[in-house]
PDB file of C-alpha atoms in Angstrom:
ATOM      1  CA  MET A   1      80.881 128.279  48.898  1.00 95.00           C
ATOM      2  CA  ILE A   2      83.910 127.146  50.885  1.00 98.00           C
ATOM      3  CA  ARG A   3      85.753 129.132  53.512  1.00 98.00           C
ATOM      4  CA  PRO A   4      88.082 128.747  56.492  1.00 98.00           C
ATOM      5  CA  MET A   5      86.355 127.216  59.491  1.00 98.00           C
ATOM      6  CA  GLU A   6      85.279 129.600  62.239  1.00 98.00           C
ATOM      7  CA  THR A   7      84.455 128.925  65.878  1.00 97.00           C
ATOM      8  CA  ARG A   8      80.735 129.164  65.078  1.00 98.00           C
ATOM      9  CA  ASP A   9      81.128 126.143  62.744  1.00 98.00           C
ATOM     10  CA  VAL A  10      82.576 123.737  65.298  1.00 98.00           C
ATOM     11  CA  SER A  11      79.305 122.208  66.499  1.00 97.00           C
ATOM     12  CA  ARG A  12      78.153 121.589  62.929  1.00 97.00           C
ATOM     13  CA  VAL A  13      81.464 119.951  61.962  1.00 98.00           C
ATOM     14  CA  VAL A  14      81.224 117.778  65.081  1.00 98.00           C
ATOM     15  CA  ALA A  15      77.755 116.679  63.928  1.00 97.00           C
ATOM     16  CA  LEU A  16      79.075 115.882  60.428  1.00 96.00           C
ATOM     17  CA  ALA A  17      81.969 113.872  61.858  1.00 95.00           C
ATOM     18  CA  LYS A  18      79.621 111.933  64.146  1.00 95.00           C
ATOM     19  CA  GLU A  19      77.344 111.178  61.181  1.00 92.00           C
ATOM     20  CA  MET A  20      80.204 109.726  59.146  1.00 88.00           C
ATOM     21  CA  HIS A  21      81.700 107.993  62.202  1.00 91.00           C
ATOM     22  CA  GLN A  22      78.501 106.008  62.721  1.00 89.00           C
ATOM     23  CA  GLU A  23      78.574 104.809  59.099  1.00 85.00           C
ATOM     24  CA  GLY A  24      82.219 103.797  58.899  1.00 81.00           C
ATOM     25  CA  ASN A  25      84.846 101.344  60.064  1.00 82.00           C
ATOM     26  CA  TYR A  26      85.408 103.221  63.319  1.00 86.00           C
ATOM     27  CA  LYS A  27      81.834 103.093  64.647  1.00 89.00           C
ATOM     28  CA  ASP A  28      82.879 100.593  67.346  1.00 91.00           C
ATOM     29  CA  ILE A  29      85.440 103.049  68.714  1.00 93.00           C
ATOM     30  CA  PRO A  30      83.710 105.634  70.933  1.00 96.00           C
ATOM     31  CA  PHE A  31      83.551 109.127  69.482  1.00 96.00           C
ATOM     32  CA  ASN A  32      84.841 111.606  72.064  1.00 98.00           C
ATOM     33  CA  THR A  33      83.531 115.096  71.301  1.00 98.00           C
ATOM     34  CA  ASP A  34      86.090 116.829  73.536  1.00 98.00           C
ATOM     35  CA  VAL A  35      88.987 115.117  71.761  1.00 98.00           C
ATOM     36  CA  PHE A  36      87.529 115.968  68.365  1.00 98.00           C
ATOM     37  CA  VAL A  37      86.945 119.623  69.302  1.00 98.00           C
ATOM     38  CA  SER A  38      90.562 119.811  70.476  1.00 98.00           C
ATOM     39  CA  THR A  39      91.641 118.388  67.105  1.00 98.00           C
ATOM     40  CA  ILE A  40      89.554 121.006  65.298  1.00 98.00           C
ATOM     41  CA  ALA A  41      91.131 123.770  67.397  1.00 98.00           C
ATOM     42  CA  HIS A  42      94.611 122.488  66.553  1.00 98.00           C
ATOM     43  CA  CYS A  43      93.809 122.409  62.822  1.00 98.00           C
ATOM     44  CA  MET A  44      92.263 125.881  62.930  1.00 98.00           C
ATOM     45  CA  ARG A  45      95.390 127.225  64.612  1.00 98.00           C
ATOM     46  CA  ASP A  46      98.209 125.231  62.996  1.00 97.00           C
ATOM     47  CA  GLY A  47      96.759 123.280  60.080  1.00 98.00           C
ATOM     48  CA  PHE A  48      93.898 123.124  57.617  1.00 98.00           C
ATOM     49  CA  ALA A  49      90.288 123.573  58.739  1.00 98.00           C
ATOM     50  CA  TRP A  50      87.784 124.544  56.050  1.00 98.00           C
ATOM     51  CA  VAL A  51      84.041 124.148  55.574  1.00 98.00           C
ATOM     52  CA  GLY A  52      81.597 124.123  52.687  1.00 97.00           C
ATOM     53  CA  GLU A  53      78.191 125.770  52.891  1.00 97.00           C
ATOM     54  CA  LYS A  54      75.003 125.267  50.948  1.00 95.00           C
ATOM     55  CA  ASP A  55      72.149 127.713  51.504  1.00 94.00           C
ATOM     56  CA  GLY A  56      73.922 129.057  54.604  1.00 94.00           C
ATOM     57  CA  LEU A  57      74.303 125.628  56.245  1.00 96.00           C
ATOM     58  CA  VAL A  58      77.677 123.936  56.733  1.00 97.00           C
ATOM     59  CA  VAL A  59      77.338 120.604  54.904  1.00 97.00           C
ATOM     60  CA  CYS A  60      80.989 119.558  54.789  1.00 96.00           C
ATOM     61  CA  GLY A  61      84.279 120.189  56.491  1.00 97.00           C
ATOM     62  CA  MET A  62      87.872 119.095  56.114  1.00 97.00           C
ATOM     63  CA  LEU A  63      90.712 118.892  58.611  1.00 98.00           C
ATOM     64  CA  ALA A  64      94.414 118.298  58.011  1.00 98.00           C
ATOM     65  CA  THR A  65      97.719 118.748  59.776  1.00 98.00           C
ATOM     66  CA  VAL A  66     101.214 119.621  58.679  1.00 98.00           C
ATOM     67  CA  GLY A  67     104.294 118.036  60.186  1.00 97.00           C
ATOM     68  CA  GLU A  68     107.754 116.706  59.557  1.00 98.00           C
ATOM     69  CA  TYR A  69     108.592 113.285  58.211  1.00 97.00           C
ATOM     70  CA  PHE A  70     109.816 110.990  60.973  1.00 96.00           C
ATOM     71  CA  PHE A  71     113.235 110.909  59.244  1.00 98.00           C
ATOM     72  CA  SER A  72     113.596 114.462  57.918  1.00 98.00           C
ATOM     73  CA  LYS A  73     112.995 118.144  58.595  1.00 98.00           C
ATOM     74  CA  GLU A  74     110.989 118.315  55.342  1.00 98.00           C
ATOM     75  CA  LYS A  75     107.247 118.678  55.807  1.00 98.00           C
ATOM     76  CA  LEU A  76     104.131 116.925  54.570  1.00 97.00           C
ATOM     77  CA  THR A  77     100.403 117.308  55.082  1.00 98.00           C
ATOM     78  CA  ASN A  78      98.127 114.614  56.469  1.00 96.00           C
ATOM     79  CA  ASP A  79      94.390 114.753  56.040  1.00 95.00           C
ATOM     80  CA  LEU A  80      92.406 113.827  59.129  1.00 95.00           C
ATOM     81  CA  GLY A  81      89.035 113.738  57.491  1.00 92.00           C
ATOM     82  CA  LEU A  82      86.662 115.063  54.916  1.00 93.00           C
ATOM     83  CA  PHE A  83      83.265 115.090  56.616  1.00 92.00           C
ATOM     84  CA  VAL A  84      80.311 115.453  54.285  1.00 91.00           C
ATOM     85  CA  THR A  85      76.627 115.049  55.004  1.00 92.00           C
ATOM     86  CA  LYS A  86      75.154 112.113  53.102  1.00 87.00           C
ATOM     87  CA  ASN A  87      73.180 114.035  50.458  1.00 87.00           C
ATOM     88  CA  GLN A  88      76.222 116.175  49.568  1.00 87.00           C
ATOM     89  CA  ARG A  89      78.878 113.433  49.268  1.00 81.00           C
ATOM     90  CA  LYS A  90      79.327 113.799  45.508  1.00 77.00           C
ATOM     91  CA  SER A  91      78.750 117.535  45.490  1.00 82.00           C
ATOM     92  CA  ARG A  92      81.024 120.194  44.119  1.00 91.00           C
ATOM     93  CA  LEU A  93      81.693 121.439  47.659  1.00 93.00           C
ATOM     94  CA  ALA A  94      83.689 118.336  48.564  1.00 89.00           C
ATOM     95  CA  LEU A  95      85.718 118.783  45.365  1.00 90.00           C
ATOM     96  CA  LEU A  96      86.367 122.431  46.220  1.00 94.00           C
ATOM     97  CA  LEU A  97      87.562 121.484  49.721  1.00 95.00           C
ATOM     98  CA  LEU A  98      89.942 118.903  48.247  1.00 93.00           C
ATOM     99  CA  LYS A  99      91.292 121.454  45.768  1.00 95.00           C
ATOM    100  CA  GLN A 100      91.734 124.003  48.583  1.00 97.00           C
ATOM    101  CA  TYR A 101      93.589 121.402  50.643  1.00 97.00           C
ATOM    102  CA  VAL A 102      95.999 120.803  47.742  1.00 96.00           C
ATOM    103  CA  SER A 103      96.408 124.554  47.231  1.00 97.00           C
ATOM    104  CA  TRP A 104      97.119 125.052  50.941  1.00 98.00           C
ATOM    105  CA  GLY A 105      99.757 122.302  50.916  1.00 97.00           C
ATOM    106  CA  LYS A 106     101.494 123.866  47.937  1.00 97.00           C
ATOM    107  CA  GLN A 107     101.260 127.348  49.448  1.00 98.00           C
ATOM    108  CA  ILE A 108     102.981 126.305  52.684  1.00 98.00           C
ATOM    109  CA  GLY A 109     105.706 124.534  50.714  1.00 97.00           C
ATOM    110  CA  VAL A 110     105.389 120.918  51.835  1.00 98.00           C
ATOM    111  CA  LYS A 111     107.179 118.135  49.950  1.00 98.00           C
ATOM    112  CA  GLU A 112     104.075 115.931  49.841  1.00 97.00           C
ATOM    113  CA  ILE A 113     100.335 116.334  50.265  1.00 96.00           C
ATOM    114  CA  THR A 114      98.759 113.112  51.488  1.00 93.00           C
ATOM    115  CA  MET A 115      95.170 111.932  51.321  1.00 89.00           C
ATOM    116  CA  GLY A 116      93.722 108.636  52.409  1.00 83.00           C
ATOM    117  CA  SER A 117      90.485 106.839  53.094  1.00 75.00           C
ATOM    118  CA  THR A 118      90.230 104.298  55.893  1.00 72.00           C
ATOM    119  CA  ASN A 119      86.681 104.835  57.115  1.00 66.00           C
ATOM    120  CA  GLY A 120      84.907 102.287  54.949  1.00 61.00           C
ATOM    121  CA  HIS A 121      83.798 104.676  52.227  1.00 55.00           C
ATOM    122  CA  GLN A 122      86.348 103.224  49.813  1.00 53.00           C
ATOM    123  CA  GLY A 123      84.952 102.155  46.498  1.00 55.00           C
ATOM    124  CA  THR A 124      83.021 105.395  46.121  1.00 60.00           C
ATOM    125  CA  GLY A 125      85.416 106.572  43.427  1.00 69.00           C
ATOM    126  CA  LEU A 126      87.551 108.768  45.682  1.00 72.00           C
ATOM    127  CA  GLY A 127      90.839 107.076  44.755  1.00 74.00           C
ATOM    128  CA  LYS A 128      90.155 107.282  41.047  1.00 77.00           C
ATOM    129  CA  PHE A 129      89.135 110.922  41.419  1.00 75.00           C
ATOM    130  CA  LEU A 130      92.264 111.824  43.419  1.00 78.00           C
ATOM    131  CA  VAL A 131      94.501 110.230  40.804  1.00 81.00           C
ATOM    132  CA  ASN A 132      92.718 111.313  37.639  1.00 82.00           C
ATOM    133  CA  SER A 133      91.509 114.768  38.637  1.00 81.00           C
ATOM    134  CA  LEU A 134      93.894 116.090  41.279  1.00 82.00           C
ATOM    135  CA  GLY A 135      97.181 114.421  40.295  1.00 82.00           C
ATOM    136  CA  PHE A 136      97.664 112.209  43.356  1.00 84.00           C
ATOM    137  CA  GLU A 137      99.401 108.876  42.941  1.00 87.00           C
ATOM    138  CA  TYR A 138      98.535 105.586  44.609  1.00 83.00           C
ATOM    139  CA  VAL A 139     101.386 104.757  46.994  1.00 82.00           C
ATOM    140  CA  GLY A 140     100.346 101.828  49.129  1.00 78.00           C
ATOM    141  CA  GLU A 141      97.952 100.274  51.531  1.00 76.00           C
ATOM    142  CA  ILE A 142      97.139 100.385  55.219  1.00 76.00           C
ATOM    143  CA  TYR A 143      96.369  97.309  57.284  1.00 78.00           C
ATOM    144  CA  LYS A 144      95.045  97.115  60.809  1.00 76.00           C
ATOM    145  CA  LEU A 145      94.563  94.466  63.455  1.00 78.00           C
ATOM    146  CA  ARG A 146      91.888  95.189  66.017  1.00 82.00           C
ATOM    147  CA  ASN A 147      92.694  94.197  69.557  1.00 84.00           C
TER     148      ASN A 147
END
């Protein structure tokens, strides 16, 4: 089952985010719980904050924001993360969260719904799934230079 995130879910979503953080490309950047909790609060208030439960336990969560393009008053969504415990990564719950995210974006009338993956979990089939199952299109690449 998926549902909007509630205050009682915050500590579990923090734990999920920390789990994925330690496995990904950002593990060398310190995880700041206070900053992340503030991000969750912002998404709960002004964006997208949903969780997925299995047997009463939150096993995944997704956060996203809505904002204007830097050159227009039109709006778009930006995902911040889809946090899924390891044994549920290919579960139906993650799919349901992604579908809810798309539905939310359409409901609030944005021009574009964006989704990316920069955490090192690329190659898991997410891109192919987004394109083939949810109608996303591949639009480019992101590069970074660590300092």
